[in-house]
Amino acid sequence: MRSNLLTSGVERTPHRSLLKSLGITDSEMDKPFIAVISAASDYVPGHTHLHQISRAVKDGIRNAGGVPFEFFTIGVCDGLAMNHKGMRYSLCSRELIADSIEVMLTAHPLDGAVFIPNCDKIVPGMLMAAARLNIPSVFVSGGPMLAGIAGGKKVGLSEVFEAVGGFTGGKINREQLGDFENNACPTCGSCAGMYTANSMNCLTEAIGLALPGNGTEPAVTSARLRLAKETGELIMQVYKNNVKPSDIMTKSNIYNALAVDMAIGASSNTVLHLLAVAHEAGINLTLDDIGEISEKIPQLCKLNPASNVFIEDLHAVGGIQAVMRELSKSDLLDLRQRTVGGCLKEQLDKAKSADGVVIREIDNPHRKTGGLAVLKGNIAEKGAVVKRGAIDESMMVFTGKAKVFDSEQEAVDTILGGKIQSGDVVVIRYEGPKGGPGMPEMLAPTAAIAGMGLDGSVALITDGRFSGASRGVSVGHISPEAAAGGLIAYVRDGDEIRIDIPAGKIELAAGDSVIAERKESVAVKVKEGIDGYLSRYARIVTSAHTGAVLG
């Protein structure tokens, strides 16, 4: 046991004395010590109830003969951080979370861990830590928020952002805007659509590090508490069998997760995070690999923001296990892989069959290719990512004139000011991992475009990234980014940009001589006034096409 470093032998007498000051008994000294790592906080809606989840986990650990020790990580709510300086700290919090867990569990070596994330960067940060530490581990999230009701229909957070654009554009009045504000987010939990948090919780289940239901069981149900307690009991079995993350986070299971990613139309942020998790696990995964998988996997689900179907609806028809069972019918998963609950094949034998509506059958998908697509071209030599499953078919091939902005806020002000027109391609640059720094999400501009009724005639491209709540032609992760001298730094107003999603292409329609002249005459901008953690992060973060990991 790792905890023997704290509990065994004469030399550990001082350590045992300190543990006894916590109330640990002599009999407990001989039992496995299990870390319970929670992201609970009082002002993140996805995390405010995690104290209750962790109590259930600890009860389960004690039921099965272990001794739980809880500690906490930071956690940024992307919704609250959106469209101001705080968003620059969201992606880079992922590395802080992984590092802080490494510090805690190395300084205080315990025998296993239950991870309790819920929102955007906490899930991948914890997955990265689990891969790095490689001790027996199980995940249980806090679960999704229920959808709200506004304007007589089910809505989530993305509709609130879009309502701002609708109000500004005169499409709804103040009372209707207040209806969204008061009713769109009715419970605790991660926001109700297939946004990044729910995407990553679903993929943790698909990877095999969480029990069935982890990604979709609503936050407010007693079943979520039972799942937490069962997870606490399960970690003791995982510990006894010495099953480690490296036994589960294999290349095949990562590929299984990517197949699910494409089938459910998950957030484009999953690309960043799965690249980073694979990096920590020592698995060679590239953006090209993800693109190839996307072309092979049909999209079976179309969830909010791409439709009015929410996570709770997916759960009601069998959740991620039912999606995986349907994929397995065409041999699109490796069923030999291990999960924390046992063999994947045996697990899926118990799953529901696809209902044909929320989860389409494999021979009748929404599309024959995955919900995400990788694009390449002269403006994105190393690649870019788009949430193909949230785009109207009429916009799959689009050519427009560039309207260039060097910051998100400048673009938002212009969009809400009514100065973006049909046929424009909004270009937001210097918002990448280094240039942002922190690669902020761009939900505000995409929601403003949608809210003003322009999502069917305007595209947006950026070296930043998008919320899972974004929809429309929103091409992000453009690499190399502007701050690294990528071609996006040299785009000018009026330039023609061609986007061909079925062909996987994105091009600036400018000749080589024009591009060469611009590179000679235009200097790459360097943001001033960046200090503290952001300054250190900007110096060492790598490109989005490699997962924006720290070099």
Coordinates of C-alpha atoms in Angstrom, one line a residue:
M1 CA 0.0 0.0 0.0
R2 CA 1.3 3.5 -0.8
S3 CA -0.2 4.7 2.5
N4 CA 2.4 2.5 4.3
L5 CA 4.7 5.4 3.7
L6 CA 2.6 7.1 6.3
T7 CA 1.5 4.3 8.6
S8 CA 4.1 1.5 8.9
G9 CA 7.2 1.1 11.1
V10 CA 8.8 2.9 14.0
E11 CA 10.1 5.7 11.8
R12 CA 6.5 6.5 10.9
T13 CA 5.5 7.1 14.5
P14 CA 5.3 10.9 14.0
H15 CA 3.2 10.4 10.9
R16 CA 0.8 8.2 12.8
S17 CA 0.6 10.7 15.5
L18 CA -0.4 13.4 13.0
L19 CA -3.0 11.1 11.5
K20 CA -4.4 10.3 15.0
S21 CA -4.9 14.1 15.5
L22 CA -7.4 13.8 12.6
G23 CA -9.3 11.1 14.5
I24 CA -7.8 8.1 12.7
T25 CA -7.9 4.9 14.9
D26 CA -5.4 2.1 15.1
S27 CA -7.7 -0.2 13.2
E28 CA -8.1 2.3 10.4
M29 CA -4.3 2.5 10.1
D30 CA -4.4 -1.0 8.5
K31 CA -7.1 -0.2 6.0
P32 CA -6.6 1.4 2.5
F33 CA -6.5 5.2 2.5
I34 CA -8.6 6.6 -0.4
A35 CA -8.4 10.1 -1.7
V36 CA -11.7 11.8 -2.5
I37 CA -10.9 14.8 -4.7
S38 CA -13.8 17.2 -5.1
A39 CA -14.2 20.4 -7.0
A40 CA -17.0 21.6 -4.7
S41 CA -17.5 25.4 -4.4
D42 CA -20.3 27.7 -3.4
Y43 CA -20.7 29.7 -6.5
V44 CA -20.2 27.3 -9.4
P45 CA -23.7 25.9 -10.3
G46 CA -22.2 22.6 -11.4
H47 CA -20.3 22.2 -8.1
T48 CA -22.5 23.7 -5.4
H49 CA -23.9 20.2 -4.6
L50 CA -20.6 18.3 -4.8
H51 CA -20.3 18.2 -1.0
Q52 CA -23.4 16.0 -1.0
I53 CA -21.9 13.8 -3.7
S54 CA -18.6 13.4 -1.8
R55 CA -20.4 12.4 1.4
A56 CA -22.1 9.6 -0.5
V57 CA -18.7 8.6 -2.0
K58 CA -17.1 8.5 1.5
D59 CA -20.0 6.5 2.8
G60 CA -19.4 4.0 0.0
I61 CA -15.7 3.8 0.8
R62 CA -16.4 3.1 4.5
N63 CA -19.1 0.6 3.6
A64 CA -16.4 -1.3 1.6
G65 CA -13.7 -1.1 4.3
G66 CA -11.7 1.9 3.3
V67 CA -10.8 5.2 4.9
P68 CA -11.7 8.3 2.9
F69 CA -9.7 11.6 2.9
E70 CA -11.2 14.5 1.0
F71 CA -9.5 17.5 -0.4
F72 CA -10.5 20.1 -3.0
T73 CA -9.4 21.6 -6.3
I74 CA -10.2 24.9 -7.9
G75 CA -12.8 25.0 -10.6
V76 CA -13.8 27.8 -13.1
C77 CA -17.4 28.1 -14.3
D78 CA -17.0 29.0 -18.0
G79 CA -20.5 30.5 -18.0
L80 CA -19.6 32.9 -15.2
A81 CA -16.1 33.6 -16.7
M82 CA -17.5 34.1 -20.2
N83 CA -16.7 37.3 -22.2
H84 CA -14.4 39.0 -19.6
K85 CA -10.8 38.6 -18.4
G86 CA -11.8 35.6 -16.3
M87 CA -12.2 33.4 -19.4
R88 CA -8.5 33.6 -20.0
Y89 CA -8.0 31.6 -16.8
S90 CA -10.4 28.8 -17.8
L91 CA -8.3 26.5 -20.0
C92 CA -5.1 27.2 -18.1
S93 CA -6.8 26.1 -14.9
R94 CA -6.7 22.6 -16.3
E95 CA -3.0 22.4 -15.8
L96 CA -3.2 23.9 -12.3
I97 CA -5.8 21.2 -11.3
A98 CA -3.6 18.4 -12.6
D99 CA -0.5 19.8 -10.9
S100 CA -2.2 20.4 -7.6
I101 CA -3.6 16.9 -7.4
E102 CA -0.1 15.5 -8.2
V103 CA 1.3 17.6 -5.4
M104 CA -1.3 16.5 -2.8
L105 CA -1.2 12.8 -3.7
T106 CA 2.6 12.7 -3.8
A107 CA 3.1 14.6 -0.6
H108 CA 0.4 12.4 1.1
P109 CA 0.6 9.0 -0.7
L110 CA -2.8 7.3 -0.5
D111 CA -3.8 4.0 -2.1
G112 CA -6.6 5.0 -4.5
A113 CA -8.7 8.0 -5.6
V114 CA -12.2 8.9 -6.4
F115 CA -12.4 12.0 -8.6
I116 CA -15.5 14.2 -8.4
P117 CA -15.5 16.8 -11.2
N118 CA -18.3 18.4 -13.1
C119 CA -17.5 21.4 -15.1
D120 CA -15.4 22.2 -18.2
K121 CA -11.7 22.1 -17.3
I122 CA -12.0 20.1 -14.1
V123 CA -12.8 16.8 -15.8
P124 CA -9.8 16.8 -18.1
G125 CA -7.6 18.2 -15.4
M126 CA -8.5 15.3 -13.1
L127 CA -8.1 12.8 -16.0
M128 CA -4.6 14.2 -16.6
A129 CA -3.8 13.8 -12.9
A130 CA -5.2 10.2 -12.8
A131 CA -3.0 9.3 -15.8
R132 CA 0.1 11.0 -14.3
L133 CA -0.3 9.4 -10.8
N134 CA -1.5 6.0 -12.1
I135 CA -3.1 4.8 -8.8
P136 CA -6.4 2.9 -8.7
S137 CA -9.0 5.6 -9.7
V138 CA -12.7 5.9 -10.4
F139 CA -14.6 9.1 -11.5
V140 CA -18.1 10.2 -10.6
S141 CA -19.3 13.6 -11.7
G142 CA -21.9 15.9 -10.2
G143 CA -24.3 15.3 -13.1
P144 CA -26.1 17.6 -15.5
M145 CA -28.6 20.4 -14.7
L146 CA -32.1 19.9 -15.8
A147 CA -33.3 22.0 -18.8
G148 CA -35.3 25.1 -18.1
I149 CA -38.5 26.4 -19.6
A150 CA -38.6 29.9 -21.3
G151 CA -40.8 31.2 -24.0
G152 CA -42.8 28.0 -23.7
K153 CA -40.0 25.6 -24.7
K154 CA -37.1 23.8 -23.1
V155 CA -33.9 25.9 -23.0
G156 CA -30.4 25.8 -21.6
L157 CA -27.6 28.4 -21.1
S158 CA -26.9 28.8 -24.8
E159 CA -30.4 30.1 -25.4
V160 CA -29.8 32.8 -22.7
F161 CA -26.7 34.0 -24.5
E162 CA -28.6 34.0 -27.8
A163 CA -31.5 35.9 -26.1
V164 CA -29.1 38.8 -25.5
G165 CA -28.5 39.0 -29.3
G166 CA -32.3 38.7 -29.8
F167 CA -33.0 41.5 -27.4
T168 CA -30.3 43.7 -28.9
G169 CA -31.6 43.0 -32.4
G170 CA -35.2 43.8 -31.4
K171 CA -36.5 40.3 -31.8
I172 CA -37.6 39.9 -28.1
N173 CA -38.5 42.4 -25.4
R174 CA -37.2 43.0 -21.9
E175 CA -39.9 40.8 -20.3
Q176 CA -39.0 37.9 -22.6
L177 CA -35.3 38.4 -21.8
G178 CA -36.2 38.2 -18.1
D179 CA -38.0 34.9 -18.7
F180 CA -34.8 33.4 -20.0
E181 CA -32.8 34.9 -17.1
N182 CA -35.1 33.6 -14.5
N183 CA -35.9 30.1 -15.8
A184 CA -33.2 28.8 -18.1
C185 CA -31.0 27.3 -15.3
P186 CA -33.5 25.8 -12.8
T187 CA -31.2 23.4 -10.8
C188 CA -27.6 22.8 -9.8
G189 CA -25.5 20.7 -12.2
S190 CA -23.4 21.2 -15.3
C191 CA -25.3 23.2 -17.9
A192 CA -28.1 21.1 -19.5
G193 CA -26.9 20.8 -23.2
M194 CA -24.1 18.8 -24.8
Y195 CA -21.7 21.5 -23.8
T196 CA -18.1 20.9 -22.7
A197 CA -18.7 19.7 -19.2
N198 CA -21.3 17.2 -20.1
S199 CA -19.3 16.1 -23.1
M200 CA -16.3 15.4 -20.9
N201 CA -18.3 13.6 -18.3
C202 CA -19.9 11.4 -21.0
L203 CA -16.4 10.7 -22.5
T204 CA -15.1 9.7 -19.0
E205 CA -17.8 7.1 -18.9
A206 CA -16.9 6.0 -22.5
I207 CA -13.2 5.7 -21.6
G208 CA -14.2 3.3 -18.9
L209 CA -13.2 5.3 -15.8
A210 CA -16.7 5.9 -14.5
L211 CA -19.8 3.7 -14.0
P212 CA -22.7 3.7 -16.5
G213 CA -24.9 6.8 -16.0
N214 CA -22.0 9.1 -15.0
G215 CA -22.4 11.4 -17.9
T216 CA -26.2 11.7 -18.1
E217 CA -27.9 11.0 -14.7
P218 CA -29.3 14.4 -13.6
A219 CA -27.6 16.2 -10.7
V220 CA -30.7 16.4 -8.6
T221 CA -31.8 12.8 -8.5
S222 CA -31.4 10.2 -5.7
A223 CA -30.0 7.9 -8.4
R224 CA -27.0 10.3 -8.7
L225 CA -26.4 9.9 -4.9
R226 CA -26.6 6.1 -5.2
L227 CA -24.2 6.2 -8.1
A228 CA -21.8 8.2 -5.9
K229 CA -22.1 5.7 -3.1
E230 CA -21.6 2.8 -5.5
T231 CA -18.5 4.5 -6.8
G232 CA -17.1 4.7 -3.3
E233 CA -17.7 1.0 -2.9
L234 CA -16.3 0.3 -6.4
I235 CA -12.9 2.0 -5.7
M236 CA -12.2 -0.5 -3.0
Q237 CA -12.7 -3.4 -5.5
V238 CA -10.6 -1.5 -8.1
Y239 CA -7.9 -1.1 -5.4
K240 CA -8.0 -4.8 -4.4
N241 CA -7.6 -5.8 -8.0
N242 CA -4.9 -3.3 -8.6
V243 CA -6.6 -1.9 -11.7
K244 CA -4.8 1.4 -12.6
P245 CA -5.7 4.1 -15.1
S246 CA -3.0 2.8 -17.4
D247 CA -5.0 -0.4 -17.6
I248 CA -8.0 1.5 -18.8
M249 CA -6.7 4.6 -20.5
T250 CA -5.4 2.6 -23.4
K251 CA -5.2 3.8 -27.0
S252 CA -8.2 1.6 -27.8
N253 CA -10.3 3.1 -25.0
I254 CA -9.3 6.6 -26.1
Y255 CA -10.5 5.7 -29.6
N256 CA -13.7 4.3 -28.1
A257 CA -14.2 7.6 -26.4
L258 CA -13.5 9.5 -29.6
A259 CA -16.1 7.3 -31.4
V260 CA -18.7 8.3 -28.8
D261 CA -17.6 11.9 -29.1
M262 CA -18.4 11.9 -32.8
A263 CA -21.7 9.9 -32.3
I264 CA -23.1 12.3 -29.7
G265 CA -22.0 15.6 -31.4
A266 CA -19.9 16.7 -28.4
S267 CA -18.2 20.0 -27.8
S268 CA -15.2 20.9 -29.9
N269 CA -13.3 21.4 -26.7
T270 CA -13.1 17.6 -26.3
V271 CA -10.4 17.7 -29.0
L272 CA -8.1 19.8 -26.9
H273 CA -8.8 17.8 -23.8
L274 CA -8.5 14.3 -25.3
L275 CA -5.2 15.3 -26.9
A276 CA -4.0 16.5 -23.5
V277 CA -5.2 13.4 -21.6
A278 CA -3.6 11.1 -24.2
H279 CA -0.3 13.1 -23.8
E280 CA -0.3 12.5 -20.1
A281 CA -1.1 8.8 -20.6
G282 CA 1.8 8.4 -23.0
I283 CA -0.5 7.7 -26.0
N284 CA 0.4 9.0 -29.4
L285 CA -2.8 10.8 -30.5
T286 CA -2.8 13.5 -33.2
L287 CA -5.4 15.9 -34.7
D288 CA -5.1 13.9 -37.9
D289 CA -6.1 10.7 -36.0
I290 CA -9.2 12.6 -34.7
G291 CA -10.1 13.7 -38.2
E292 CA -9.8 10.2 -39.5
I293 CA -12.1 8.8 -36.7
S294 CA -14.6 11.6 -37.4
E295 CA -14.9 10.5 -41.0
K296 CA -15.7 6.9 -40.0
I297 CA -18.2 7.4 -37.1
P298 CA -21.9 8.4 -37.8
Q299 CA -23.6 11.0 -35.7
L300 CA -26.4 9.3 -33.9
C301 CA -27.5 12.1 -31.5
K302 CA -28.2 15.8 -32.1
L303 CA -28.4 17.4 -28.7
N304 CA -28.8 21.0 -27.6
P305 CA -27.4 23.5 -28.8
A306 CA -27.9 21.7 -32.1
S307 CA -31.5 20.8 -31.2
N308 CA -34.1 21.0 -28.4
V309 CA -33.0 17.6 -27.1
F310 CA -31.1 17.8 -23.8
I311 CA -28.9 15.5 -21.7
E312 CA -31.8 14.5 -19.5
D313 CA -33.6 13.2 -22.7
L314 CA -30.5 11.2 -23.6
H315 CA -30.4 9.7 -20.2
A316 CA -34.1 8.7 -20.4
V317 CA -33.4 6.5 -23.4
G318 CA -30.3 4.7 -22.0
G319 CA -27.5 7.4 -22.1
I320 CA -24.0 6.7 -23.2
Q321 CA -24.2 3.0 -22.8
A322 CA -27.1 2.8 -25.3
V323 CA -25.0 5.0 -27.8
M324 CA -22.1 2.6 -27.4
R325 CA -24.3 -0.4 -27.8
E326 CA -25.5 1.0 -31.1
L327 CA -22.0 1.8 -32.3
S328 CA -20.9 -1.8 -31.5
K329 CA -23.4 -3.1 -34.0
S330 CA -21.2 -2.0 -36.7
D331 CA -18.0 -3.0 -35.0
L332 CA -17.1 0.7 -34.3
L333 CA -15.8 0.0 -30.8
D334 CA -13.2 -2.3 -29.3
L335 CA -15.4 -4.4 -26.9
R336 CA -12.4 -6.2 -25.4
Q337 CA -11.4 -3.2 -23.4
R338 CA -11.6 -3.1 -19.6
T339 CA -13.6 -0.6 -17.6
V340 CA -13.7 0.1 -13.9
G341 CA -16.9 -2.0 -13.9
G342 CA -15.5 -4.9 -15.8
C343 CA -15.4 -6.0 -19.5
L344 CA -16.9 -3.5 -21.9
K345 CA -18.7 -6.1 -23.9
E346 CA -20.5 -7.5 -20.8
Q347 CA -21.3 -4.0 -19.7
L348 CA -23.0 -3.1 -23.0
D349 CA -24.9 -6.4 -23.1
K350 CA -27.0 -4.8 -20.2
A351 CA -27.5 -1.5 -22.0
K352 CA -30.7 -0.4 -23.7
S353 CA -31.1 -0.4 -27.5
A354 CA -31.2 2.9 -29.4
D355 CA -34.7 4.4 -29.3
G356 CA -34.4 5.6 -32.9
V357 CA -35.2 9.2 -32.1
V358 CA -32.9 10.7 -29.4
I359 CA -30.3 8.0 -30.4
R360 CA -30.6 7.2 -34.0
E361 CA -30.0 3.6 -35.2
I362 CA -26.7 3.0 -36.9
D363 CA -28.3 2.7 -40.4
N364 CA -30.3 5.9 -40.0
P365 CA -27.9 8.5 -38.5
H366 CA -28.2 12.2 -38.6
R367 CA -25.1 12.2 -40.7
K368 CA -22.7 9.5 -41.9
T369 CA -19.8 11.4 -40.4
G370 CA -19.0 12.5 -36.8
G371 CA -20.3 15.6 -35.0
L372 CA -16.8 17.2 -35.1
A373 CA -14.6 17.9 -38.2
V374 CA -11.0 18.7 -38.6
L375 CA -10.2 21.3 -41.3
K376 CA -6.8 22.2 -42.8
G377 CA -5.6 24.8 -45.3
N378 CA -3.2 27.7 -45.7
I379 CA -4.9 29.6 -42.9
A380 CA -4.8 26.5 -40.6
E381 CA -1.7 24.5 -41.7
K382 CA -1.7 22.5 -38.4
G383 CA -5.5 22.2 -38.3
A384 CA -8.7 23.7 -37.0
V385 CA -11.8 22.2 -35.5
V386 CA -15.5 22.8 -36.1
K387 CA -18.7 21.3 -34.5
R388 CA -20.1 20.0 -37.7
G389 CA -23.1 18.5 -36.0
A390 CA -24.4 21.9 -35.0
I391 CA -24.3 23.5 -38.5
D392 CA -27.2 23.7 -40.9
E393 CA -26.6 21.7 -44.1
S394 CA -26.9 24.9 -46.2
M395 CA -23.7 26.3 -44.5
M396 CA -21.4 23.3 -44.9
V397 CA -19.7 25.1 -47.9
F398 CA -19.4 28.8 -47.4
T399 CA -17.4 31.6 -48.9
G400 CA -17.4 35.1 -47.4
K401 CA -15.5 38.3 -46.9
A402 CA -13.4 38.7 -43.8
K403 CA -14.2 41.2 -41.0
V404 CA -11.1 41.1 -38.8
F405 CA -10.8 41.7 -35.1
D406 CA -7.9 41.5 -32.7
S407 CA -10.0 40.7 -29.7
E408 CA -13.3 39.0 -28.8
Q409 CA -14.8 42.1 -27.2
E410 CA -14.2 44.2 -30.4
A411 CA -16.0 41.6 -32.4
V412 CA -19.0 41.4 -29.9
D413 CA -19.4 45.1 -30.0
T414 CA -19.5 45.2 -33.8
I415 CA -21.9 42.2 -34.0
L416 CA -24.3 43.7 -31.5
G417 CA -23.9 47.1 -33.2
G418 CA -25.5 45.6 -36.3
K419 CA -22.3 46.0 -38.4
I420 CA -22.0 42.4 -39.5
Q421 CA -23.9 41.4 -42.6
S422 CA -24.9 38.3 -44.4
G423 CA -21.9 36.9 -46.3
D424 CA -19.3 38.0 -43.7
V425 CA -16.6 35.8 -42.1
V426 CA -15.9 37.2 -38.6
V427 CA -12.2 36.6 -37.9
I428 CA -11.1 36.9 -34.2
R429 CA -7.4 36.5 -33.7
Y430 CA -4.8 36.9 -31.0
E431 CA -7.0 34.7 -28.7
G432 CA -5.0 31.5 -29.0
P433 CA -3.2 29.6 -26.2
K434 CA -0.3 32.1 -26.3
G435 CA -2.0 35.1 -27.8
G436 CA -5.0 35.2 -25.6
P437 CA -3.4 34.1 -23.5
G438 CA -5.5 31.2 -22.3
M439 CA -7.5 30.6 -25.5
P440 CA -10.8 32.0 -24.3
E441 CA -14.1 30.6 -25.4
M442 CA -16.2 32.6 -27.9
L443 CA -19.8 31.9 -26.9
A444 CA -20.7 35.6 -26.7
P445 CA -20.0 36.4 -30.4
T446 CA -21.4 33.1 -31.7
A447 CA -24.6 33.6 -29.6
A448 CA -24.9 37.2 -30.7
I449 CA -24.7 36.1 -34.4
A450 CA -27.4 33.4 -33.8
G451 CA -29.5 35.7 -31.7
M452 CA -29.5 38.3 -34.4
G453 CA -30.6 35.7 -37.0
L454 CA -27.3 35.6 -38.8
D455 CA -26.1 32.1 -38.0
G456 CA -27.4 30.9 -41.4
S457 CA -25.4 33.5 -43.4
V458 CA -22.3 34.4 -41.3
A459 CA -19.3 32.3 -40.3
L460 CA -16.8 32.9 -37.5
I461 CA -13.2 31.7 -37.4
T462 CA -10.7 32.1 -34.5
D463 CA -7.4 30.9 -33.0
G464 CA -9.4 30.8 -29.8
R465 CA -12.0 28.2 -29.0
F466 CA -15.8 27.9 -28.6
S467 CA -18.1 26.8 -25.9
G468 CA -19.9 23.6 -26.4
A469 CA -23.0 25.8 -26.4
S470 CA -21.9 27.5 -29.7
R471 CA -23.6 26.6 -33.0
G472 CA -23.3 27.6 -36.6
V473 CA -20.1 27.8 -38.7
S474 CA -17.8 28.4 -35.8
V475 CA -14.2 27.3 -36.7
G476 CA -11.8 27.3 -33.8
H477 CA -8.4 26.2 -32.7
I478 CA -6.8 27.6 -35.9
S479 CA -3.2 26.6 -35.7
P480 CA -0.6 28.1 -35.9
E481 CA -2.3 30.9 -34.0
A482 CA -1.7 34.6 -34.8
A483 CA 0.7 35.1 -31.9
A484 CA 2.9 32.3 -33.3
G485 CA 3.0 33.9 -36.8
G486 CA 0.1 31.9 -38.2
L487 CA -1.5 33.1 -41.4
I488 CA -4.5 34.3 -39.5
A489 CA -2.3 37.2 -38.3
Y490 CA -2.1 38.5 -41.8
V491 CA -5.8 38.4 -42.9
R492 CA -7.2 41.8 -43.9
D493 CA -10.8 43.1 -44.1
G494 CA -12.4 42.1 -47.3
D495 CA -10.2 39.0 -47.9
E496 CA -12.1 36.1 -49.3
I497 CA -12.2 33.0 -47.0
R498 CA -13.4 29.7 -48.2
I499 CA -14.8 27.0 -45.8
D500 CA -15.6 23.5 -47.2
I501 CA -16.5 21.3 -44.2
P502 CA -17.2 18.1 -46.2
A503 CA -13.8 18.4 -47.9
G504 CA -12.1 19.3 -44.6
K505 CA -10.7 22.6 -46.0
I506 CA -10.3 26.2 -44.9
E507 CA -8.5 28.6 -47.2
L508 CA -7.5 32.3 -47.4
A509 CA -8.0 33.2 -51.1
A510 CA -4.7 35.1 -51.5
G511 CA -1.7 34.3 -53.7
D512 CA 1.6 33.3 -52.3
S513 CA 3.2 36.7 -53.3
V514 CA 0.5 38.6 -51.5
I515 CA 0.9 36.5 -48.4
A516 CA 4.7 36.9 -48.5
E517 CA 4.4 40.7 -48.9
R518 CA 2.1 40.9 -45.9
K519 CA 4.5 38.8 -43.7
E520 CA 7.3 41.2 -44.6
S521 CA 5.3 44.3 -43.8
V522 CA 3.0 43.3 -40.9
A523 CA 4.5 42.6 -37.5
V524 CA 2.9 40.0 -35.2
K525 CA 1.3 41.7 -32.2
V526 CA 2.4 41.1 -28.6
K527 CA -0.1 41.8 -25.9
E528 CA 1.1 44.0 -23.1
G529 CA 0.1 44.0 -19.4
I530 CA 0.0 40.2 -19.1
D531 CA 1.5 39.1 -15.8
G532 CA 1.2 36.5 -13.1
Y533 CA 0.1 33.0 -14.0
L534 CA -1.0 34.0 -17.4
S535 CA 2.4 35.3 -18.2
R536 CA 4.1 32.0 -17.2
Y537 CA 1.4 30.0 -19.0
A538 CA 1.9 32.0 -22.3
R539 CA 5.6 31.3 -22.3
I540 CA 5.4 27.5 -22.1
V541 CA 2.0 26.5 -23.5
T542 CA 2.0 24.6 -26.8
S543 CA -0.3 24.9 -29.8
A544 CA -3.9 24.0 -29.9
H545 CA -3.3 21.2 -32.4
T546 CA -1.3 19.4 -29.7
G547 CA -3.9 20.0 -27.0
A548 CA -2.4 23.3 -25.6
V549 CA -0.4 21.3 -23.1
L550 CA 2.5 22.8 -21.2
G551 CA 5.9 22.3 -22.9

